[in-house]
Amino acid sequence: MVHRTPLIGLLFAVVVACGSGDEKSARTPDAAVNDRLPFGETRAQIDTDRLSEIVKALASDEFGGRAPGTPGGRKTVQYLVERFGELGLEPGGEDGSWVQNVPMIRTQIQSPAKMAFNVGGEARALHQKTDIEVSTVRPLEAISIDAPVVFVGFGAHAPERDWDDYGDIDLRNKVALFLVNDPDFAAAADEAVAGRFGNRRMTYYGRWTYKFEEAARRGAAAALVIHETEAAGYGWNVASSSPGENYAVVGSASEAEPVTLQGWLHEDVAAAVLEDAGYSLDELRLRARSPEFEAFELKDVSFSAQLSIAVETFDSSNVLAMLPGKSRPDEVVMISAHWDAYGVGEPDAEGRTVRPGANDDALGIAGVVEVARVLKAGPPLERSVVFGAWTAEESGLLGSKAYTADPVYPLEKTVANLTFDILQTAGPARDVILVGEGQSELEDDLARAAATQGRVVTPENLPENGLFYRADHFSLARKGVPVLLIMGIAGGSDLVEGGREAGDQWIADYVGNCYHQTCDAWDPSWDLRGAAQDIELFRLIVEDLGNSVRWPEWKPGSEFRAIREQSVDARN
Ligand SMILES: [Zn+2]
């Protein structure tokens, strides 16, 4: 391999980093040395022992799976404040504190949930979880809907792609019925739509979150997405796994009021209802891929729901720490991960109930803390660095969304957000996996930084799953902040031992057995050298951007370029 020589150098450096306490003091960051070294040539300093120690603590039973609104969640916040404090960072939260309060609700639709489609006067009752999965993110005790249904196709309003599914339709107080994914996902190469939405790669228009938001902006009462396994990227079992339950941040005033009811409709039910009404789902799918398609009200079809809802309110917190910039402190480079995990669930075969989220995302949090430690020990940067630990990622990116609805640091002067969400624990790799290829210039930073480690960038292997839209960095992206994500399940790494096959096997084992389960536990046998390489990459990029006057941009064709351009004056 071309990269053999630098890789050996890197391995040596990381092996040193894993050594005894004496070696630890011997490699105390030396500012004078670091000052002389150009970008990418600082010593490897991310410490695998420290990473392991932090994960071991956060994934212990004492933290109870770190669910927001629980004692374990509050303990996690306290733990992180202490870690950042002892590193000598400054409080980076609201009003000089270490935190940002995130007021939340949990809603649960009570059973029996009464719902039906009415076609020409005939009611077809819908059963929650088997036929439909709906929930609400509004603090309502009861929901009563009886409204016409509008088929909106993929529901994309994408001026930059010269595409609009809505035309003149008025969605106010109606039920919007969507197809999942985006218009060219299933298109053949000779169809006019092919390539307009990145082909198989999912664009934001393909995500259910976009569809619910667009329905809300247009005043719809409810939004239903027809589920399809391949186009959604997961089966009905996943789509319906928490029937009737949802979480939301209270009062994000900058967002449109959400639809009253949102969720998935089983594909077979959709096909049957449409057939009763004289339509064919297959034919509608084809029509929706045509650039001429416009949303239309289904003749003689209405949807009704009479529901009662249990609403709980509670508070959680994002943790924020900062290193102030020397000359341009108002320009902020942000690095973050989420502190929450899945709390306590059903006992597994060994009787374990805590889902400790060791890899997802205690390891990412440990990475953020390690970057903070190493940067604090080095020479100060020109720009500020903000370290974020978000709450409630698993409930829908809520902590990061709350942050962007009410940012402590103005988003237009936030240079970039770098996010860790799951890092692989199978050892050093010859490459780093890029999620969201073609989105922003930060992928060029990633490639440059990786090259200094003798590594290359490999694009994620299943871009149609839309992972780029499924972690906290995305909350920043949708407000225009350029982002980079490292997500250990986005594609198998080319591992030094075992190659790509071993990297893929690690993902298969992790996703198949442990992801969101009790077995996502700390393990003393983890090989964290690969995770340390990835964490070091982000440290290099933060350091480089922190001493730069550069504002990385979205690439042409990114759906987030236009919103960033609106604030261009703030950066000139
Ligand atoms: Zn995660």
Coordinates of C-alpha atoms and ligand atoms in Angstrom, one line a residue:
M1 CA 0.0 0.0 0.0
V2 CA 1.1 3.5 -0.8
H3 CA 0.3 4.6 2.7
R4 CA 2.5 2.1 4.5
T5 CA 5.3 4.3 5.6
P6 CA 3.3 7.1 7.3
L7 CA 1.0 4.5 8.8
I8 CA 3.9 2.9 10.6
G9 CA 4.8 6.3 12.0
L10 CA 1.3 6.8 13.2
L11 CA 1.1 3.4 14.8
F12 CA 4.3 4.1 16.7
A13 CA 2.9 7.3 18.0
V14 CA -0.4 5.7 19.1
V15 CA 1.4 2.8 20.8
V16 CA 3.4 5.4 22.8
A17 CA 0.1 7.0 23.7
C18 CA -1.2 3.8 25.2
G19 CA 1.8 3.2 27.4
S20 CA 2.5 3.5 31.1
G21 CA 2.2 6.5 33.4
D22 CA 5.8 7.4 32.9
E23 CA 5.4 7.7 29.2
K24 CA 2.3 9.9 29.9
S25 CA 4.3 12.5 31.7
A26 CA 7.1 12.2 29.2
R27 CA 4.7 13.3 26.4
T28 CA 3.1 16.2 28.3
P29 CA 2.2 18.5 25.4
D30 CA 5.1 20.8 24.7
A31 CA 3.8 24.1 23.5
A32 CA 7.2 25.2 22.1
V33 CA 7.4 22.0 20.0
N34 CA 3.8 22.3 18.8
D35 CA 4.3 25.9 17.9
R36 CA 7.0 25.0 15.4
L37 CA 5.1 22.2 13.8
P38 CA 2.9 23.1 10.8
F39 CA -0.7 21.8 10.4
G40 CA -1.0 18.1 11.0
E41 CA 2.4 17.5 12.5
T42 CA 1.6 17.9 16.1
R43 CA 2.3 14.8 18.2
A44 CA -0.4 12.2 18.6
Q45 CA -1.7 13.1 22.0
I46 CA -5.2 11.6 22.2
D47 CA -4.9 9.1 25.0
T48 CA -6.7 5.8 24.6
D49 CA -6.5 5.1 28.4
R50 CA -8.3 8.4 29.2
L51 CA -11.0 7.6 26.5
S52 CA -11.6 4.2 28.1
E53 CA -11.8 5.7 31.6
I54 CA -14.4 8.2 30.7
V55 CA -16.5 5.6 28.8
K56 CA -16.2 3.2 31.7
A57 CA -17.6 5.9 34.1
L58 CA -20.5 7.1 31.9
A59 CA -21.5 3.5 30.9
S60 CA -21.5 2.3 34.5
D61 CA -24.8 1.3 36.2
E62 CA -24.6 4.4 38.4
F63 CA -25.5 6.5 35.4
G64 CA -28.5 4.3 34.6
G65 CA -28.3 4.5 30.8
R66 CA -28.2 8.4 30.9
A67 CA -31.8 9.0 29.9
P68 CA -32.8 12.7 29.9
G69 CA -35.0 13.7 32.8
T70 CA -33.7 10.9 35.1
P71 CA -31.2 10.9 38.0
G72 CA -28.7 9.2 35.7
G73 CA -29.1 12.0 33.2
R74 CA -28.5 14.7 35.8
K75 CA -25.5 12.8 37.1
T76 CA -24.1 12.8 33.6
V77 CA -24.4 16.6 33.3
Q78 CA -22.6 17.0 36.6
Y79 CA -19.9 14.6 35.6
L80 CA -19.2 16.5 32.4
V81 CA -19.2 19.9 34.1
E82 CA -16.6 18.5 36.5
R83 CA -14.4 17.1 33.6
F84 CA -14.5 20.3 31.6
G85 CA -13.9 22.4 34.8
E86 CA -10.9 20.4 35.9
L87 CA -9.3 20.8 32.4
G88 CA -9.4 24.6 33.0
L89 CA -12.0 25.4 30.3
E90 CA -14.4 28.2 30.7
P91 CA -18.2 27.7 31.2
G92 CA -19.7 28.0 27.7
G93 CA -23.4 27.9 28.5
E94 CA -26.2 30.4 29.3
D95 CA -25.4 33.3 31.6
G96 CA -21.9 32.2 32.4
S97 CA -23.0 28.7 33.4
W98 CA -21.8 25.4 32.0
V99 CA -25.3 24.4 30.8
Q100 CA -28.2 25.4 28.5
N101 CA -31.5 24.4 29.9
V102 CA -33.6 22.2 27.5
P103 CA -37.3 22.1 28.6
M104 CA -38.9 19.0 27.2
I105 CA -42.1 17.1 26.9
R106 CA -42.8 13.4 26.5
T107 CA -46.1 12.5 24.9
Q108 CA -47.9 9.2 24.7
I109 CA -51.0 8.6 22.8
Q110 CA -53.3 6.5 25.0
S111 CA -55.0 3.3 23.8
P112 CA -57.4 2.6 22.4
A113 CA -56.4 5.1 19.7
K114 CA -59.4 5.7 17.4
M115 CA -58.4 6.3 13.8
A116 CA -59.8 5.6 10.4
F117 CA -59.7 6.4 6.7
N118 CA -63.1 7.2 5.3
V119 CA -63.5 6.4 1.6
G120 CA -66.8 7.4 0.0
G121 CA -68.6 7.1 3.3
E122 CA -67.1 3.7 4.3
A123 CA -64.8 3.7 7.3
R124 CA -61.6 1.6 7.4
A125 CA -60.5 1.5 11.0
L126 CA -56.7 1.8 11.6
H127 CA -54.8 0.0 14.4
Q128 CA -51.9 1.8 16.0
K129 CA -48.6 -0.1 15.5
T130 CA -49.9 -2.6 12.8
D131 CA -51.6 -0.3 10.3
I132 CA -50.2 3.1 11.3
E133 CA -47.8 4.6 13.8
V134 CA -48.7 8.1 14.9
S135 CA -47.6 10.4 17.7
T136 CA -47.5 14.1 18.5
V137 CA -44.8 16.6 19.4
R138 CA -47.3 19.1 20.7
P139 CA -48.4 19.3 24.4
L140 CA -52.0 18.5 23.7
E141 CA -54.3 16.4 25.9
A142 CA -56.6 15.5 23.1
I143 CA -56.6 15.4 19.3
S144 CA -59.6 15.4 17.1
I145 CA -59.1 15.4 13.3
D146 CA -61.6 14.8 10.5
A147 CA -60.0 16.2 7.4
P148 CA -59.5 15.6 3.6
V149 CA -56.3 13.9 2.5
V150 CA -53.9 15.4 0.0
F151 CA -51.4 13.2 -1.8
V152 CA -48.2 15.4 -2.0
G153 CA -45.9 12.8 -3.7
F154 CA -42.5 13.1 -2.2
G155 CA -43.5 16.5 -0.8
A156 CA -40.3 18.3 -1.9
H157 CA -40.1 22.0 -2.3
A158 CA -36.6 22.3 -3.7
P159 CA -36.1 25.6 -5.7
E160 CA -32.3 24.9 -6.1
R161 CA -33.3 21.7 -8.0
D162 CA -36.1 23.4 -9.8
W163 CA -38.6 21.1 -8.2
D164 CA -41.9 21.8 -6.4
D165 CA -44.4 19.1 -5.5
Y166 CA -47.0 21.5 -4.1
G167 CA -48.0 23.9 -6.8
D168 CA -51.1 25.9 -5.6
I169 CA -52.4 23.4 -3.2
D170 CA -53.7 24.7 0.1
L171 CA -52.7 22.2 2.9
R172 CA -54.2 24.1 5.8
N173 CA -56.0 21.8 8.2
K174 CA -55.7 18.9 5.8
V175 CA -53.8 15.6 6.1
A176 CA -50.7 15.4 3.9
L177 CA -49.9 11.9 2.6
F178 CA -46.2 11.5 1.5
L179 CA -44.0 9.0 -0.2
V180 CA -40.8 8.2 1.6
N181 CA -37.3 9.2 0.3
D182 CA -36.8 11.6 -2.5
P183 CA -38.1 11.8 -6.1
D184 CA -35.2 10.0 -7.9
F185 CA -34.5 7.3 -5.3
A186 CA -36.3 4.6 -7.3
A187 CA -36.0 6.2 -10.7
A188 CA -34.6 4.5 -13.7
A189 CA -31.6 6.2 -15.5
D190 CA -33.8 7.3 -18.4
E191 CA -36.5 9.0 -16.3
A192 CA -36.4 12.9 -16.3
V193 CA -36.0 13.0 -12.6
A194 CA -32.8 10.8 -12.5
G195 CA -30.0 12.6 -10.7
R196 CA -32.1 15.6 -9.7
F197 CA -31.9 14.4 -6.0
G198 CA -28.5 12.7 -5.9
N199 CA -29.8 9.4 -7.3
R200 CA -29.6 6.7 -4.6
R201 CA -28.0 9.1 -2.1
M202 CA -30.7 10.5 0.2
T203 CA -31.2 14.2 0.2
Y204 CA -32.8 16.0 3.1
Y205 CA -36.1 16.0 1.1
G206 CA -36.1 12.2 1.6
R207 CA -36.2 12.3 5.4
W208 CA -39.5 12.1 7.3
T209 CA -38.3 15.1 9.5
Y210 CA -38.2 17.3 6.4
K211 CA -41.7 16.1 5.3
F212 CA -43.2 16.8 8.7
E213 CA -41.6 20.3 8.8
E214 CA -42.8 21.1 5.3
A215 CA -46.3 20.0 6.2
A216 CA -46.1 22.2 9.3
R217 CA -44.9 25.3 7.4
R218 CA -48.0 24.8 5.1
G219 CA -50.4 24.5 8.0
A220 CA -51.4 20.9 7.6
A221 CA -53.2 19.2 10.5
A222 CA -51.4 15.9 10.1
A223 CA -48.6 14.4 8.0
L224 CA -48.4 10.7 7.2
V225 CA -45.5 9.0 5.3
I226 CA -46.2 5.8 3.5
H227 CA -43.6 3.3 4.7
E228 CA -41.4 1.3 2.4
T229 CA -38.5 -0.7 3.8
E230 CA -35.9 -0.1 1.2
A231 CA -36.7 3.6 0.7
A232 CA -36.9 4.3 4.4
G233 CA -33.7 2.3 5.2
Y234 CA -35.4 0.3 7.9
G235 CA -38.4 -2.0 8.3
W236 CA -41.9 -1.5 9.7
N237 CA -40.7 -3.0 13.0
V238 CA -38.3 -0.1 13.5
A239 CA -40.8 2.6 12.2
S240 CA -43.4 1.3 14.7
S241 CA -41.1 0.4 17.6
S242 CA -42.4 3.1 20.1
P243 CA -46.0 3.4 19.0
G244 CA -47.6 6.7 20.1
E245 CA -44.6 8.0 22.0
N246 CA -42.7 11.1 21.2
Y247 CA -40.5 13.8 22.7
A248 CA -40.1 17.5 21.9
V249 CA -38.4 20.6 23.1
V250 CA -40.9 23.1 24.5
G251 CA -41.3 26.4 22.8
S252 CA -38.7 26.7 20.1
A253 CA -40.2 30.0 19.0
S254 CA -38.1 30.1 15.8
E255 CA -39.7 27.0 14.3
A256 CA -43.2 26.7 12.7
E257 CA -45.7 25.1 15.0
P258 CA -45.5 21.3 14.3
V259 CA -48.4 19.4 12.8
T260 CA -50.8 18.0 15.3
L261 CA -50.3 14.4 14.4
Q262 CA -47.4 12.8 12.5
G263 CA -46.2 9.3 11.6
W264 CA -46.0 6.3 9.3
L265 CA -48.7 4.5 7.4
H266 CA -48.1 0.9 6.5
E267 CA -47.6 0.4 2.8
D268 CA -50.3 -2.3 2.5
V269 CA -52.9 -0.1 4.2
A270 CA -52.0 2.8 2.0
A271 CA -52.3 0.6 -1.1
A272 CA -55.7 -0.7 0.0
V273 CA -57.2 2.7 0.9
L274 CA -56.0 4.2 -2.4
E275 CA -57.5 1.2 -4.3
D276 CA -60.8 1.7 -2.5
A277 CA -60.7 5.3 -3.7
G278 CA -59.9 4.4 -7.3
Y279 CA -56.2 5.1 -7.3
S280 CA -53.2 2.8 -7.6
L281 CA -50.2 3.3 -5.3
D282 CA -47.8 2.1 -7.9
E283 CA -49.2 4.5 -10.5
L284 CA -49.1 7.4 -8.0
R285 CA -45.4 6.6 -7.3
L286 CA -44.6 6.9 -11.0
R287 CA -46.6 10.1 -11.3
A288 CA -44.8 11.6 -8.3
R289 CA -41.4 11.1 -10.1
S290 CA -42.5 13.3 -12.9
P291 CA -41.3 17.0 -12.8
E292 CA -44.9 17.9 -13.7
F293 CA -46.4 16.3 -10.6
E294 CA -48.5 18.5 -8.4
A295 CA -50.1 17.6 -5.1
F296 CA -53.9 16.9 -5.2
E297 CA -56.7 16.2 -2.9
L298 CA -57.8 12.5 -3.0
K299 CA -61.5 12.3 -4.1
D300 CA -63.9 11.2 -1.3
V301 CA -61.1 10.3 1.1
S302 CA -60.8 11.7 4.6
F303 CA -58.8 10.8 7.7
S304 CA -60.2 10.9 11.2
A305 CA -58.6 10.5 14.6
Q306 CA -60.0 10.9 18.2
L307 CA -57.1 10.6 20.6
S308 CA -56.2 11.3 24.2
I309 CA -52.6 11.9 25.1
A310 CA -50.6 11.8 28.3
V311 CA -48.1 14.6 28.5
E312 CA -45.2 14.9 30.9
T313 CA -42.9 17.8 31.1
F314 CA -39.3 17.8 32.4
D315 CA -36.0 19.7 32.1
S316 CA -32.7 18.5 30.7
S317 CA -29.5 20.3 29.8
N318 CA -26.9 20.6 27.1
V319 CA -23.4 21.0 28.6
L320 CA -21.2 23.7 27.0
A321 CA -17.5 24.5 27.6
M322 CA -15.2 26.9 25.8
L323 CA -11.7 27.9 25.1
P324 CA -11.7 31.6 24.2
G325 CA -10.0 32.7 21.1
K326 CA -7.0 35.0 21.3
S327 CA -7.8 37.5 18.6
R328 CA -11.2 36.6 17.2
P329 CA -13.2 35.1 20.1
D330 CA -16.5 35.8 18.5
E331 CA -15.7 33.3 15.7
V332 CA -16.5 29.8 17.0
V333 CA -15.4 26.3 16.0
M334 CA -17.6 23.7 17.6
I335 CA -17.0 20.1 18.4
S336 CA -19.7 18.0 20.0
A337 CA -21.3 14.6 20.8
H338 CA -24.5 13.6 22.6
W339 CA -24.4 12.5 26.3
D340 CA -27.8 10.8 26.4
A341 CA -28.5 7.1 25.9
Y342 CA -31.5 4.8 26.1
G343 CA -31.9 4.5 29.9
V344 CA -33.4 1.3 31.3
G345 CA -35.4 -1.2 29.3
E346 CA -36.6 -4.8 29.3
P347 CA -34.1 -7.3 30.8
D348 CA -31.9 -9.1 28.3
A349 CA -31.0 -12.8 28.6
E350 CA -28.5 -12.0 31.3
G351 CA -31.0 -9.9 33.2
R352 CA -29.3 -6.6 32.4
T353 CA -31.7 -3.7 32.0
V354 CA -29.4 -0.6 31.6
R355 CA -28.7 0.3 28.0
P356 CA -25.5 2.1 28.7
G357 CA -24.7 3.6 25.3
A358 CA -21.0 3.0 25.8
N359 CA -20.1 3.4 22.2
D360 CA -23.2 5.4 21.3
D361 CA -22.1 8.0 22.4
A362 CA -20.1 7.9 25.6
L363 CA -17.1 7.3 23.4
G364 CA -17.9 10.3 21.3
I365 CA -18.2 12.4 24.5
A366 CA -14.9 11.0 25.6
G367 CA -13.5 12.1 22.3
V368 CA -14.8 15.7 22.8
V369 CA -13.2 15.8 26.3
E370 CA -9.9 14.5 25.0
V371 CA -9.8 17.1 22.3
A372 CA -10.5 19.7 24.9
R373 CA -7.7 18.5 27.1
V374 CA -5.2 18.4 24.3
L375 CA -6.1 21.8 22.9
K376 CA -6.1 23.4 26.3
A377 CA -2.6 22.1 26.9
G378 CA -1.4 23.6 23.6
P379 CA -0.9 27.2 22.5
P380 CA -4.2 29.3 22.4
L381 CA -6.0 29.5 19.1
E382 CA -7.1 32.7 17.4
R383 CA -10.7 31.7 17.3
S384 CA -12.8 30.2 20.1
V385 CA -13.5 26.5 20.4
V386 CA -16.8 25.4 21.9
F387 CA -17.3 21.9 23.3
G388 CA -20.9 20.7 23.2
A389 CA -22.4 17.7 24.9
W390 CA -26.0 17.5 23.8
T391 CA -29.0 15.9 25.6
A392 CA -31.8 13.9 24.0
E393 CA -30.2 13.0 20.7
E394 CA -31.9 9.7 20.8
S395 CA -35.4 11.4 21.1
G396 CA -34.9 13.2 17.8
L397 CA -31.7 15.4 18.0
L398 CA -33.6 17.5 20.6
G399 CA -30.7 19.0 22.6
S400 CA -28.9 20.2 19.5
K401 CA -32.1 21.4 18.0
A402 CA -32.8 23.4 21.2
Y403 CA -29.3 24.9 20.9
T404 CA -29.8 26.0 17.3
A405 CA -33.3 27.5 18.1
D406 CA -31.6 29.6 20.8
P407 CA -27.9 29.5 20.1
V408 CA -25.5 30.7 22.8
Y409 CA -23.0 31.6 20.0
P410 CA -24.4 33.2 16.8
L411 CA -24.6 30.5 14.1
E412 CA -23.6 32.9 11.4
K413 CA -20.2 33.2 13.1
T414 CA -19.9 29.5 13.9
V415 CA -17.2 28.3 11.6
A416 CA -18.0 24.6 11.6
N417 CA -19.5 21.9 13.8
L418 CA -17.7 18.6 14.1
T419 CA -19.6 15.7 15.6
F420 CA -18.7 12.3 16.9
D421 CA -21.6 9.8 17.0
I422 CA -20.2 6.2 17.6
L423 CA -16.6 5.4 16.9
Q424 CA -15.3 2.0 15.9
T425 CA -13.4 0.0 18.6
A426 CA -11.7 -2.5 16.4
G427 CA -8.3 -0.9 16.1
P428 CA -6.3 1.4 13.7
A429 CA -7.5 1.9 10.2
R430 CA -6.1 3.0 6.9
D431 CA -9.0 5.2 6.1
V432 CA -11.7 7.4 7.7
I433 CA -15.3 7.1 6.6
L434 CA -16.9 10.3 5.2
V435 CA -20.7 10.8 5.7
G436 CA -22.4 13.1 3.3
E437 CA -20.0 13.3 0.4
G438 CA -20.2 16.4 -1.7
Q439 CA -21.9 18.5 1.0
S440 CA -19.2 20.9 2.2
E441 CA -15.6 22.0 1.9
L442 CA -14.9 20.4 5.2
E443 CA -14.5 17.1 3.5
D444 CA -11.4 18.6 1.9
D445 CA -10.1 19.5 5.4
L446 CA -10.8 15.9 6.4
A447 CA -8.8 14.6 3.5
R448 CA -5.9 16.9 4.2
A449 CA -5.9 16.0 7.9
A450 CA -6.2 12.3 7.1
A451 CA -3.2 12.5 4.7
T452 CA -1.0 13.8 7.5
Q453 CA -1.8 10.5 9.3
G454 CA -1.1 8.5 6.1
R455 CA -4.8 7.8 5.8
V456 CA -7.4 8.3 3.0
V457 CA -11.1 9.2 3.0
T458 CA -13.6 6.6 2.0
P459 CA -17.2 7.6 1.4
E460 CA -19.9 5.9 3.5
N461 CA -21.2 2.7 1.9
L462 CA -25.0 3.3 2.1
P463 CA -25.6 7.0 1.4
E464 CA -29.3 6.1 0.6
N465 CA -29.8 5.6 4.3
G466 CA -29.4 9.3 4.9
L467 CA -27.1 9.0 8.0
F468 CA -26.0 12.6 7.2
Y469 CA -29.4 13.6 8.4
R470 CA -29.5 11.4 11.5
A471 CA -27.1 12.9 14.0
D472 CA -26.7 16.2 15.9
H473 CA -24.4 17.8 13.4
F474 CA -27.5 18.0 11.2
S475 CA -29.3 20.4 13.6
L476 CA -26.5 22.8 12.8
A477 CA -26.4 22.0 9.1
R478 CA -30.1 22.8 8.6
K479 CA -29.3 26.3 10.0
G480 CA -26.5 26.7 7.6
V481 CA -23.4 25.8 9.7
P482 CA -20.9 23.6 7.8
V483 CA -20.5 20.2 9.5
L484 CA -18.5 17.0 9.6
L485 CA -19.7 13.8 11.1
I486 CA -17.7 10.7 12.1
M487 CA -20.1 7.9 12.7
G488 CA -18.5 4.4 13.1
I489 CA -21.4 2.6 11.6
A490 CA -21.4 4.5 8.3
G491 CA -19.2 2.0 6.5
G492 CA -16.6 -0.5 7.4
S493 CA -13.1 0.9 7.9
D494 CA -10.1 -0.6 6.1
L495 CA -8.6 -1.9 9.3
V496 CA -4.8 -2.5 9.6
E497 CA -5.6 -5.9 10.9
G498 CA -8.2 -7.6 8.7
G499 CA -8.9 -4.9 6.1
R500 CA -12.4 -3.8 5.0
E501 CA -13.8 -7.2 5.8
A502 CA -13.0 -6.9 9.4
G503 CA -14.3 -3.3 9.5
D504 CA -17.6 -4.4 8.0
Q505 CA -17.8 -7.3 10.4
W506 CA -17.3 -5.0 13.4
I507 CA -20.3 -2.9 12.2
A508 CA -22.4 -6.0 11.6
D509 CA -21.7 -7.3 15.1
Y510 CA -22.3 -3.9 16.7
V511 CA -25.5 -3.0 14.8
G512 CA -26.8 -6.5 15.0
N513 CA -26.2 -7.1 18.7
C514 CA -25.5 -4.0 20.6
Y515 CA -26.7 -0.7 19.0
H516 CA -29.3 0.8 21.4
Q517 CA -29.2 -2.4 23.5
T518 CA -27.9 -3.5 26.9
C519 CA -24.8 -4.9 25.2
D520 CA -23.5 -1.4 24.1
A521 CA -21.4 -1.7 27.2
W522 CA -17.8 -0.6 28.1
D523 CA -15.3 -3.4 27.3
P524 CA -11.7 -3.5 28.5
S525 CA -10.7 -5.4 25.4
W526 CA -11.7 -2.6 23.0
D527 CA -8.9 -1.5 20.7
L528 CA -9.3 2.3 20.8
R529 CA -6.4 3.2 18.6
G530 CA -8.7 3.6 15.6
A531 CA -11.1 5.8 17.5
A532 CA -8.0 7.8 18.7
Q533 CA -7.0 8.3 15.1
D534 CA -10.4 9.7 14.2
I535 CA -10.5 12.0 17.3
E536 CA -7.0 13.2 16.5
L537 CA -8.3 14.1 13.0
F538 CA -11.0 16.3 14.4
R539 CA -8.4 17.9 16.7
L540 CA -6.2 18.7 13.8
I541 CA -9.1 20.3 11.9
V542 CA -10.3 22.3 14.9
E543 CA -6.8 23.5 15.4
D544 CA -6.3 24.4 11.8
L545 CA -9.7 26.3 11.6
G546 CA -9.0 27.8 14.9
N547 CA -5.9 29.6 13.6
S548 CA -7.4 30.4 10.2
V549 CA -9.4 33.2 8.7
R550 CA -11.2 30.7 6.4
W551 CA -15.0 30.2 6.5
P552 CA -15.6 26.7 4.9
E553 CA -18.6 26.7 2.6
W554 CA -21.2 24.3 1.4
K555 CA -20.6 23.0 -2.0
P556 CA -22.8 24.0 -4.9
G557 CA -25.8 21.8 -5.0
S558 CA -25.9 21.3 -1.2
E559 CA -29.4 21.9 0.1
F560 CA -27.8 24.0 3.0
R561 CA -25.8 26.5 0.9
A562 CA -28.6 29.0 0.4
I563 CA -29.3 29.4 4.1
R564 CA -25.6 30.0 4.9
E565 CA -25.4 32.6 2.1
Q566 CA -28.1 34.6 3.8
S567 CA -25.7 35.5 6.6
V568 CA -22.6 36.1 4.4
D569 CA -22.3 39.8 5.5
A570 CA -21.8 38.7 9.1
R571 CA -18.6 37.0 8.0
N572 CA -17.1 39.8 5.9
Ligands
ZN1 ZN -25.8 8.3 18.9

